[in-house]
mmCIF file of C-alpha atoms (C1' of nucleotides) in Angstrom:
data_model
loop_
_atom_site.group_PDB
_atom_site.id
_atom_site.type_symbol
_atom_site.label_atom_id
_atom_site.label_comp_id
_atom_site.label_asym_id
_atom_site.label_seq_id
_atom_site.Cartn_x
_atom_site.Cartn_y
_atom_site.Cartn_z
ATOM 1 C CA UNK F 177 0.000 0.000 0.000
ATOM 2 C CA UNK F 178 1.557 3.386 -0.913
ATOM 3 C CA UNK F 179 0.933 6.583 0.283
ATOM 4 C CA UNK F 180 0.008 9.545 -2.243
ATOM 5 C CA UNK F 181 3.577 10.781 -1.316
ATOM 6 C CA UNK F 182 5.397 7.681 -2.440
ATOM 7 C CA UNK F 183 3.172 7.941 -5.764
ATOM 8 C CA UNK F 184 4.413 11.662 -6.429
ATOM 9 C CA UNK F 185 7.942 10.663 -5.696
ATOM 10 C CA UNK F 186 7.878 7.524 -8.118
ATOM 11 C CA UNK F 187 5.786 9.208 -10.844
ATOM 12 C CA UNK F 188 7.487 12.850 -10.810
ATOM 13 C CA UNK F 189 3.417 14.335 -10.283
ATOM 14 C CA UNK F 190 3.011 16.454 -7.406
ATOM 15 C CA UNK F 191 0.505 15.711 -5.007
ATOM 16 C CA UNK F 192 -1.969 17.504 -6.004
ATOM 17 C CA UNK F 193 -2.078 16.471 -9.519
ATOM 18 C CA UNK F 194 -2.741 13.338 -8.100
ATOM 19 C CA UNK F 195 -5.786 14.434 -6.400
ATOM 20 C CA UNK F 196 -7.002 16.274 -9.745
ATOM 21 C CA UNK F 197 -6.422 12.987 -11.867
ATOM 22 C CA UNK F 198 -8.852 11.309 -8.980
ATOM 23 C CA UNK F 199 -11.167 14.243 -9.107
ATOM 24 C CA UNK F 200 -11.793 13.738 -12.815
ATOM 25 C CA UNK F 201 -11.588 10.796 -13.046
ATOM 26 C CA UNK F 202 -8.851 9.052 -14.437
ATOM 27 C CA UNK F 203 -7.839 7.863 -11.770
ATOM 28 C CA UNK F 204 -9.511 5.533 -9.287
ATOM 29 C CA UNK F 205 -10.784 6.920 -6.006
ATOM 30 C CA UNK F 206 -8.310 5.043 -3.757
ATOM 31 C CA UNK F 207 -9.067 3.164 -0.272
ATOM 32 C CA UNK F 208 -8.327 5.448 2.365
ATOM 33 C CA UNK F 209 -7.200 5.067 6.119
ATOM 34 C CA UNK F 210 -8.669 4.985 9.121
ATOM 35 C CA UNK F 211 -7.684 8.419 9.572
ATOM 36 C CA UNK F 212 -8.534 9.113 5.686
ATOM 37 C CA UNK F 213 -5.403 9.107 4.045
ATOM 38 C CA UNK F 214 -5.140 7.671 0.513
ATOM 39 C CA UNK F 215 -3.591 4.362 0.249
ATOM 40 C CA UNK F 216 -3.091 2.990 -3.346
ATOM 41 C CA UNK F 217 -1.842 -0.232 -4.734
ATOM 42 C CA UNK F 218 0.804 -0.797 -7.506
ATOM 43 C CA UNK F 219 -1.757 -0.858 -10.057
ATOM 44 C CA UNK F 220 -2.547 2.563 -9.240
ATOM 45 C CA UNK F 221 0.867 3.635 -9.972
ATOM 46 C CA UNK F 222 1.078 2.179 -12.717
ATOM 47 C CA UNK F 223 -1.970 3.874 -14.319
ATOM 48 C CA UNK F 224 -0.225 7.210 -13.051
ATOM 49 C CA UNK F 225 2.634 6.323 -14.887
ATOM 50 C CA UNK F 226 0.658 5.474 -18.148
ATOM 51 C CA UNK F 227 -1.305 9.128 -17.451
ATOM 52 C CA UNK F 228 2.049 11.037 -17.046
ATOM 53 C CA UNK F 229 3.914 9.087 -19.610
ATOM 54 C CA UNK F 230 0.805 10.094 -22.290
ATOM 55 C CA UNK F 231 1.241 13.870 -20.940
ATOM 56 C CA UNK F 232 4.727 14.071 -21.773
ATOM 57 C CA UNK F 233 4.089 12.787 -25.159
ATOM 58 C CA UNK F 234 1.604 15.994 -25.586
ATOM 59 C CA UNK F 235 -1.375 13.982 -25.003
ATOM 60 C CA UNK F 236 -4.378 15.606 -24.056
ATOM 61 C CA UNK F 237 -6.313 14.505 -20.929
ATOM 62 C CA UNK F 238 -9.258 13.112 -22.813
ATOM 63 C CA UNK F 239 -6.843 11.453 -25.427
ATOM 64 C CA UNK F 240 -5.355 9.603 -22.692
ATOM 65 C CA UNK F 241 -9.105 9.037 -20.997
ATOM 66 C CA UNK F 242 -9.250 7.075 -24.627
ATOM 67 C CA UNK F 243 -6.485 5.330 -24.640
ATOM 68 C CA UNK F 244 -6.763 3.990 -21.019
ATOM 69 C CA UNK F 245 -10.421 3.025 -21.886
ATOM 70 C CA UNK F 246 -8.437 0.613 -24.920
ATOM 71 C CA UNK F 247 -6.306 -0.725 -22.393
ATOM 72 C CA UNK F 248 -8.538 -2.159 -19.843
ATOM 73 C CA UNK F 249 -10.363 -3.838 -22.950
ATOM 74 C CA UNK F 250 -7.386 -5.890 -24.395
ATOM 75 C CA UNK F 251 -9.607 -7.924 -26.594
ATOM 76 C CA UNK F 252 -10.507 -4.412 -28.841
ATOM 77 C CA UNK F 253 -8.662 -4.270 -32.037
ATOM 78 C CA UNK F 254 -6.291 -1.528 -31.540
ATOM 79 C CA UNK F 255 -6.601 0.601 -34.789
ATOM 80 C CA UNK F 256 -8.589 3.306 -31.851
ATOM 81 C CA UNK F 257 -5.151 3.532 -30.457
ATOM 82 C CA UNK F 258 -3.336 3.605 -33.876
ATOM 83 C CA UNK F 259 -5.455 6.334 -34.670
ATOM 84 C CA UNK F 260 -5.155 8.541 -31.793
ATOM 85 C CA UNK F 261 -1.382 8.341 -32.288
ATOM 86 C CA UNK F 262 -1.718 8.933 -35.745
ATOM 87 C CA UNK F 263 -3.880 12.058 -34.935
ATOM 88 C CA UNK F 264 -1.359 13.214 -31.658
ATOM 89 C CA UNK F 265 2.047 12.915 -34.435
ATOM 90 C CA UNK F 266 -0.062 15.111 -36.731
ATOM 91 C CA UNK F 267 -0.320 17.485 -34.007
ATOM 92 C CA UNK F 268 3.219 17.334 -33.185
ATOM 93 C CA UNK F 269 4.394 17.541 -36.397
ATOM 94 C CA UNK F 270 2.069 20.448 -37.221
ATOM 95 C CA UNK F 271 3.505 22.199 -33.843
ATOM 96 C CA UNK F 272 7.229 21.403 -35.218
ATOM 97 C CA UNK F 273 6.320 23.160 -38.804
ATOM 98 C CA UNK F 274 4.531 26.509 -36.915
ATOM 99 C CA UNK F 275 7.823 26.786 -34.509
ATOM 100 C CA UNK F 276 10.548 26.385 -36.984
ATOM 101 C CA UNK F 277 8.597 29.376 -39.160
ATOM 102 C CA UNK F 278 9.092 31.133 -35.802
ATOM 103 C CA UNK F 279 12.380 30.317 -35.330
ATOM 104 C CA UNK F 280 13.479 31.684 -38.560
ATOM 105 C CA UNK F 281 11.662 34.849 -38.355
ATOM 106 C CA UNK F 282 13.275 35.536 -35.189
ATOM 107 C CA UNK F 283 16.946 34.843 -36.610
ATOM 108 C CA UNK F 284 16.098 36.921 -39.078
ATOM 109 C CA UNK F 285 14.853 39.631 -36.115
ATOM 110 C CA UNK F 286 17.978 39.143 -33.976
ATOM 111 C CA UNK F 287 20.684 39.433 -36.465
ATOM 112 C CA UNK F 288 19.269 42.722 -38.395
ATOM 113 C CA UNK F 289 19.017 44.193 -35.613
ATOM 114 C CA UNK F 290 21.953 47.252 -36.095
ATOM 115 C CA UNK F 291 21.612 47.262 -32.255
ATOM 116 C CA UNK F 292 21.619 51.096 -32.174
ATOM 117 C CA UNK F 293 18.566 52.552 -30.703
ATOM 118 C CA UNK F 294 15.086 51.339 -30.767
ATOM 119 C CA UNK F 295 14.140 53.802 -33.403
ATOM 120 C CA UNK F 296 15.802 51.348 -35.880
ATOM 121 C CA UNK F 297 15.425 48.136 -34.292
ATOM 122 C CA UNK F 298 14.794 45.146 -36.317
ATOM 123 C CA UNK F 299 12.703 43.238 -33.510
ATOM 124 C CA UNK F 300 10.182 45.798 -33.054
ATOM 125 C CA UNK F 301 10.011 46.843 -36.560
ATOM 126 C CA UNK F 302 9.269 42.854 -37.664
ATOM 127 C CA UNK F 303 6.112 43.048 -34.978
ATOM 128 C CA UNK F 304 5.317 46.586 -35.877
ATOM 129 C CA UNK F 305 5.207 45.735 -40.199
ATOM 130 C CA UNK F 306 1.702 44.764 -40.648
ATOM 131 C CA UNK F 307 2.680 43.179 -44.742
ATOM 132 C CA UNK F 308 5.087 40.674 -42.832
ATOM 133 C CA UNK F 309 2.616 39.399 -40.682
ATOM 134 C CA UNK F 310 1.752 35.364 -40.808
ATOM 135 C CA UNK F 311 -1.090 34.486 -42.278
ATOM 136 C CA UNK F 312 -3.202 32.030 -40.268
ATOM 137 C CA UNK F 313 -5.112 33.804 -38.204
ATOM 138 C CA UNK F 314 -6.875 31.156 -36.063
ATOM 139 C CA UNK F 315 -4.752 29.563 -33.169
ATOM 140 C CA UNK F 316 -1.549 30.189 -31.349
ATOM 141 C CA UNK F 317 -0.272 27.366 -29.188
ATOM 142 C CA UNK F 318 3.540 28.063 -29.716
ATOM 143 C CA UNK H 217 -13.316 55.905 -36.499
ATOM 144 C CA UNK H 218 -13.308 52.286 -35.979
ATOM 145 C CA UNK H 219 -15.863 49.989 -34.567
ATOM 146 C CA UNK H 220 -14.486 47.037 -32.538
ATOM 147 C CA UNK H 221 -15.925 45.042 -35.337
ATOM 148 C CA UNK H 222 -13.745 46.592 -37.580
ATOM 149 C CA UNK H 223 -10.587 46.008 -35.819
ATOM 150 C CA UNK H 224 -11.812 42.519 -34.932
ATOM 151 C CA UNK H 225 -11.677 41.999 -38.754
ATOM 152 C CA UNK H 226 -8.800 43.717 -39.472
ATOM 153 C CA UNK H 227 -7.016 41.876 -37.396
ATOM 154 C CA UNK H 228 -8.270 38.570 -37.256
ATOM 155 C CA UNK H 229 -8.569 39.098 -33.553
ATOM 156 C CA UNK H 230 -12.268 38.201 -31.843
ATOM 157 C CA UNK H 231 -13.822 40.679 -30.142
ATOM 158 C CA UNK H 232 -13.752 39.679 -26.868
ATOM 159 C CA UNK H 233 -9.688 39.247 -26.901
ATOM 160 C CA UNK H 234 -10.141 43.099 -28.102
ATOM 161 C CA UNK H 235 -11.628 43.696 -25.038
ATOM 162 C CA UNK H 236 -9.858 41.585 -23.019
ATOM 163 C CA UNK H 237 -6.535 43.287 -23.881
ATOM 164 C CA UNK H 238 -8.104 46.276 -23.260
ATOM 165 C CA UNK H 239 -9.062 44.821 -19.323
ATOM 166 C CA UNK H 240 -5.308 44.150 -19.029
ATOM 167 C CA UNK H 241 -4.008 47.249 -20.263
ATOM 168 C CA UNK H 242 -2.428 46.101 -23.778
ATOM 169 C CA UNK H 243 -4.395 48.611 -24.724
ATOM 170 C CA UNK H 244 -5.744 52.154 -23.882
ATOM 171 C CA UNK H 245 -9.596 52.500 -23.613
ATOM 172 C CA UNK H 246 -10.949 53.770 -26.511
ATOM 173 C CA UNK H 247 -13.200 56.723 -27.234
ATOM 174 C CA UNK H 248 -16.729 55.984 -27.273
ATOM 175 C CA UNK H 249 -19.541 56.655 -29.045
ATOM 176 C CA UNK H 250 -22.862 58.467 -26.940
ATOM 177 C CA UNK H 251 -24.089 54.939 -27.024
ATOM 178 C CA UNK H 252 -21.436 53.462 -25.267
ATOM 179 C CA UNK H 253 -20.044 51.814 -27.885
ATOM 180 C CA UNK H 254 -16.031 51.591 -28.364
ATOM 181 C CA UNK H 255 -14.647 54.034 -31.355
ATOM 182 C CA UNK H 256 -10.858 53.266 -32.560
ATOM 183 C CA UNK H 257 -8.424 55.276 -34.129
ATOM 184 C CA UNK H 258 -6.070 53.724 -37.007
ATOM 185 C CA UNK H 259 -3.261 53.879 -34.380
ATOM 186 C CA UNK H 260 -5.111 51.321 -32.251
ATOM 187 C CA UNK H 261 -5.355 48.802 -35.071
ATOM 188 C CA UNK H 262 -1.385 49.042 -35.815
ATOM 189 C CA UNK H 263 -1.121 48.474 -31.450
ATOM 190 C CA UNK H 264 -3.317 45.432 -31.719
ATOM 191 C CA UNK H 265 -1.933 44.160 -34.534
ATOM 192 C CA UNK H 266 1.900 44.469 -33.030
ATOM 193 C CA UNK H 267 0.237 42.579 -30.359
ATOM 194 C CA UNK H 268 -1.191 39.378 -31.970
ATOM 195 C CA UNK H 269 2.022 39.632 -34.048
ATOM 196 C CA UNK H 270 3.905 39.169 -31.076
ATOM 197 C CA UNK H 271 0.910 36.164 -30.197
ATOM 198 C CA UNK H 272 1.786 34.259 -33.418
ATOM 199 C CA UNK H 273 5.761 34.676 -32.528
ATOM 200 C CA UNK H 274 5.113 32.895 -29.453
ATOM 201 C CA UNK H 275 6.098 36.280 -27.431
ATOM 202 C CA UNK H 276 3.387 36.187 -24.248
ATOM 203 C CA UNK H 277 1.620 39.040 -23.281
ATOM 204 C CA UNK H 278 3.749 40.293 -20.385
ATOM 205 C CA UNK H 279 6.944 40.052 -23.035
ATOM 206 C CA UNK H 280 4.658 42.250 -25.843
ATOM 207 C CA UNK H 281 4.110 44.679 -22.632
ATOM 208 C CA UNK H 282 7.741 44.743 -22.438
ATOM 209 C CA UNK H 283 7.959 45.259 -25.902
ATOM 210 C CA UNK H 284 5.246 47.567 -26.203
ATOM 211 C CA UNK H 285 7.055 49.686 -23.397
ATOM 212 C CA UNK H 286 10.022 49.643 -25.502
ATOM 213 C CA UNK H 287 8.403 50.817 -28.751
ATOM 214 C CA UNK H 288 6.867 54.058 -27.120
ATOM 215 C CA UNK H 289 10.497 55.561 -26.202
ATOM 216 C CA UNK H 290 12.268 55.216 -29.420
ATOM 217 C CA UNK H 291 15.065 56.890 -28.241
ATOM 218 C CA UNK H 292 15.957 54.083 -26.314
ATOM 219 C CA UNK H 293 18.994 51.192 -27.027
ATOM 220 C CA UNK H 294 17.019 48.628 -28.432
ATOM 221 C CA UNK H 295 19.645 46.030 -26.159
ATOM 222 C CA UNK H 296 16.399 45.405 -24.598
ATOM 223 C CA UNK H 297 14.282 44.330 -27.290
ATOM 224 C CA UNK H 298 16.968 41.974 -28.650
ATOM 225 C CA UNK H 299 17.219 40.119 -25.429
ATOM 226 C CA UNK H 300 13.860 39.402 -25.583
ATOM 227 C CA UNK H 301 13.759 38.133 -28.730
ATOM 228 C CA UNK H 302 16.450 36.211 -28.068
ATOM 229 C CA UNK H 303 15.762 34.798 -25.019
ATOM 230 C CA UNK H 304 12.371 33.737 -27.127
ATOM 231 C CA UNK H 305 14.112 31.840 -29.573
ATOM 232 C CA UNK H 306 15.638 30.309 -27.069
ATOM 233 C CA UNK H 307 12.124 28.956 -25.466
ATOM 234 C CA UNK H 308 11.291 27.744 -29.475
ATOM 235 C CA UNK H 309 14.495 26.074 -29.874
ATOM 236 C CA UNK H 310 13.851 24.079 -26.725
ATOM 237 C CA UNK H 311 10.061 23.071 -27.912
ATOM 238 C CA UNK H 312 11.446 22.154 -31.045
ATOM 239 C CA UNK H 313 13.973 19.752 -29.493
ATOM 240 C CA UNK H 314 11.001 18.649 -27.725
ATOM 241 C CA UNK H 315 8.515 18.200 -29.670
ATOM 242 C CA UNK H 316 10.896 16.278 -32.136
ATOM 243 C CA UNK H 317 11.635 13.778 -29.738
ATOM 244 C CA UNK H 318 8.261 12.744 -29.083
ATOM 245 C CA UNK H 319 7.928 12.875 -32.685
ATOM 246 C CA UNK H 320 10.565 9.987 -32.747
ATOM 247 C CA UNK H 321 9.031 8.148 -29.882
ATOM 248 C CA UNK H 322 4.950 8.678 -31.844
ATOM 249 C CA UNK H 323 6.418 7.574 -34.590
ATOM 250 C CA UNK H 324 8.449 4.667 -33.474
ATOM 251 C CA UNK H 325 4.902 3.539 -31.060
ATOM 252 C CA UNK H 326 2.551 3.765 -34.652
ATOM 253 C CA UNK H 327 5.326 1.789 -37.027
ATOM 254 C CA UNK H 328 5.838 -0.750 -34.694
ATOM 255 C CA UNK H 329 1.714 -0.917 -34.128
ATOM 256 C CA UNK H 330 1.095 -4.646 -35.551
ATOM 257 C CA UNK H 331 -2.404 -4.063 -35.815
ATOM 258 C CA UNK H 332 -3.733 -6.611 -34.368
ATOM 259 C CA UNK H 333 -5.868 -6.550 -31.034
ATOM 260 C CA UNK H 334 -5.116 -3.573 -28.078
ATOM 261 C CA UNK H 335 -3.237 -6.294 -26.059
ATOM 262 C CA UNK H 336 -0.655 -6.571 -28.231
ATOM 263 C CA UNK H 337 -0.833 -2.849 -29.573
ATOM 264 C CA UNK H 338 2.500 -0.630 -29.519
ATOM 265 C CA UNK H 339 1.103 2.332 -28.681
ATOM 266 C CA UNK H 340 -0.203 1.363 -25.173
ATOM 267 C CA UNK H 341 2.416 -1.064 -24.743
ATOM 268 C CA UNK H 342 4.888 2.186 -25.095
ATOM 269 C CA UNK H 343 2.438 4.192 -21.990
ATOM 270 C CA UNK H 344 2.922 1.112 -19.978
ATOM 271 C CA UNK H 345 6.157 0.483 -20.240
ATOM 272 C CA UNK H 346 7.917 3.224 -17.482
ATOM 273 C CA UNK H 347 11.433 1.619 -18.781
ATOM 274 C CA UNK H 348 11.213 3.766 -21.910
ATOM 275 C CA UNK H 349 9.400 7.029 -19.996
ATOM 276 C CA UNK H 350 10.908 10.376 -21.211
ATOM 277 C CA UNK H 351 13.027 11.303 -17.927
ATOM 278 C CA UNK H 352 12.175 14.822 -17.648
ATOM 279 C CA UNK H 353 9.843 15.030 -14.476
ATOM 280 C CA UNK H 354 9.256 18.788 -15.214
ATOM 281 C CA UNK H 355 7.478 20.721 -17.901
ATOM 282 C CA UNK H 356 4.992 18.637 -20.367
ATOM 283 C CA UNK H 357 4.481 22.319 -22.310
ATOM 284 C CA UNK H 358 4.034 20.601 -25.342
ATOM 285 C "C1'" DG B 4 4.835 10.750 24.120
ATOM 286 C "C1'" DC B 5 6.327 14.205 21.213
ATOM 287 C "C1'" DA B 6 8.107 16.561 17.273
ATOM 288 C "C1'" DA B 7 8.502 16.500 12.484
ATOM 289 C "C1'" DT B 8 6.637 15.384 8.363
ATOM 290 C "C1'" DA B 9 2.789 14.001 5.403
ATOM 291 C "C1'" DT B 10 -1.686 14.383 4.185
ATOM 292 C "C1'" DC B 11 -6.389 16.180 4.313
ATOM 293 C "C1'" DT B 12 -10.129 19.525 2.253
ATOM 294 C "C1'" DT B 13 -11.314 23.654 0.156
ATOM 295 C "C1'" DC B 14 -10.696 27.516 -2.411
ATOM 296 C "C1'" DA B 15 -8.541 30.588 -5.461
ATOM 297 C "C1'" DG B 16 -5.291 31.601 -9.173
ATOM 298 C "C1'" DT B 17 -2.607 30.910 -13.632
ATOM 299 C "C1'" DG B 18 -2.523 32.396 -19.067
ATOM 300 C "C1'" DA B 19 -4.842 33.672 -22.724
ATOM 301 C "C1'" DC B 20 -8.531 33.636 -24.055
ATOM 302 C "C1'" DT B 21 -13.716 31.843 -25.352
ATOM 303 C "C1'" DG B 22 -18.739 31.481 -24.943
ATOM 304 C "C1'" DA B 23 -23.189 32.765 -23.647
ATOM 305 C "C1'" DA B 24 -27.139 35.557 -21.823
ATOM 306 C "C1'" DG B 25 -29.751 39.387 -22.065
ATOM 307 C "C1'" DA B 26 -30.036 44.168 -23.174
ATOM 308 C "C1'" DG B 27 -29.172 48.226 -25.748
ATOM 309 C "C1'" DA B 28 -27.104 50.812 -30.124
ATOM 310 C "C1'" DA B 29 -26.286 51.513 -34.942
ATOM 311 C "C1'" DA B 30 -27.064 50.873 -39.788
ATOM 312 C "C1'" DG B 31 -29.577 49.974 -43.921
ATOM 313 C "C1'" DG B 32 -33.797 49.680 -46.446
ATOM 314 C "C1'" DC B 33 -38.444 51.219 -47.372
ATOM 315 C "C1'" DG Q 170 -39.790 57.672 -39.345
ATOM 316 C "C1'" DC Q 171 -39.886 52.970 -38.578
ATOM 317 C "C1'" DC Q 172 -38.419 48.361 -38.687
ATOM 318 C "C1'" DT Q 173 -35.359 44.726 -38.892
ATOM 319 C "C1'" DT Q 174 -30.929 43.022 -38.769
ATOM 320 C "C1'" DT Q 175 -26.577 43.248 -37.163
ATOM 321 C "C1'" DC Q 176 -23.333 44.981 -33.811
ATOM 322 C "C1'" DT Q 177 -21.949 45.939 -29.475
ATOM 323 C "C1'" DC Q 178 -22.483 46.304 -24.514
ATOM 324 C "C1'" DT Q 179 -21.571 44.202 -19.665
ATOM 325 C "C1'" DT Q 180 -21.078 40.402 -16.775
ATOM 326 C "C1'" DC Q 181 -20.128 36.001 -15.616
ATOM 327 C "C1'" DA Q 182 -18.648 31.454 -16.155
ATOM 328 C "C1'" DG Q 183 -15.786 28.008 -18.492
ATOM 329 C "C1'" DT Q 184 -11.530 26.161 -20.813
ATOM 330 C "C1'" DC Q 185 -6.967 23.222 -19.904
ATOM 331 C "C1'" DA Q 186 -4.032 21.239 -16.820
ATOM 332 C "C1'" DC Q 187 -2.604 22.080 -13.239
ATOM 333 C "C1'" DT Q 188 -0.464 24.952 -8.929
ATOM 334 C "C1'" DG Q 189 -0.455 27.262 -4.481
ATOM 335 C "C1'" DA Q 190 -1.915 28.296 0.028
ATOM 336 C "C1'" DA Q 191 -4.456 28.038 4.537
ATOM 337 C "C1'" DG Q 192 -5.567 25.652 8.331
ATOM 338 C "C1'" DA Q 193 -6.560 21.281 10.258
ATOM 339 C "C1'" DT Q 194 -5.607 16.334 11.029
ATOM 340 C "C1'" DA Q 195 -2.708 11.777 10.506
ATOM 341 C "C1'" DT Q 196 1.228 9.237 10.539
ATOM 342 C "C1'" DT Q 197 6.015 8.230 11.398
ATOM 343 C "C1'" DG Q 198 10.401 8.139 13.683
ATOM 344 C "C1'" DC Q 199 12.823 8.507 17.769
#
DNA sequence: GCAATATCTTCAGTGACTGAAGAGAAAGGC
DNA sequence: GCCTTTCTCTTCAGTCACTGAAGATATTGC
């Protein structure tokens, strides 16, 4: 039986995050002690591990709500899983094609810069010239 | 005179972040109309648009402040403004890294996926399996 | 038995918006 | 001038995935 701390230690998740995985639910409400303190069992951490392991992928909660749903049925055919990878590398790889556009405009910022007074500087100019401006207009999430 | 519509389109901004910025003092409060309703001049679009500029760069709102800040006293070194930018490309040279890794890893779970039933899938198998979990306990940011 | 540490609940806050409800204002057409 | 449609107003709550803090109680080690 392990104690929420030994989870946080073993998994990396602070305590609290632990507690808001039980709160919504993808985690198990645990037994408690007689004084009310959570007690888990391996399984448990394991399914923390699975959570945190999908989060540092860039998995979304829900996606991993999905894909733990797959793994307690392990008779399912697992194109659902295939799929939600599929869709999470798109993501990625969508991500990794918006930031190197970034990256290069920001060279491109840093070394024009003459580095004499703001007046002329190339940083401020880039965000102040409406014509250079990216085009997509819908969502951030550099 | 410009409605907030206007400037909404303009920009590709909705109205509510308008007036959002606005509630967080990105940008002055406008003039208004003896209906109450918000009247720009053409200076406030080229403010605003600096501002999501800065957005799709990745800069956050407290560094466009900065920026901002730095942009109204052009007499200034513009030292400042470069280490800003720089210390952003920084932060998307880091996601990159990031974000190519679990590239590798997504890619490496769906190739190896034999498509047969979840038990044997490679995608969950990869969750499971803490021997192969990323070792960065900190940021997910992805 | 006591002190130190861990855990409990509850609530509020983060960043950067987004959505919705319900009411009033402006614009265009006739 | 009136009517309808569209725009805008304020206010509040919700999003995601946590994070922090306050104040009280439990457990552990010595």
């Amino acid at each position: 039986m392990l104690s929420i701390g030994t989870l946080s230690k073993k998994t990396g998740t602070k305590v609290q995050t632990i507690r808001y995985y039980e709160e919504i639910g993808l985690l198990p409400r645990p037994g408690r002690t007689a004084g009310g303190q959570r007690r888990y069992h391996p399984h448990d951490l394991d399914r923390l591990a699975f959570v945190r392991h999908g989060r540092q992928l860039g998995f979304s909660l829900d996606a991993i709500r999905e894909l733990l749903a797959l793994s307690d049925q392990p008779q399912q055919p697992c194109a659902a899983a295939d799929s939600i990878a599929r869709r999470q590398l798109r993501q990625v790889e969508q991500r990794i094609a918006r930031l190197s556009a970034l990256k290069q405009e920001l060279e491109r910022m840093i070394t024009e810069c003459a580095g004499e007074n703001v007046a002329e500087c190339r940083v401020l100019e880039v965000l102040r010239d409406h014509s250079e401006c990216l085009t997509d207009h819908d969502n951030i999430g550099a």
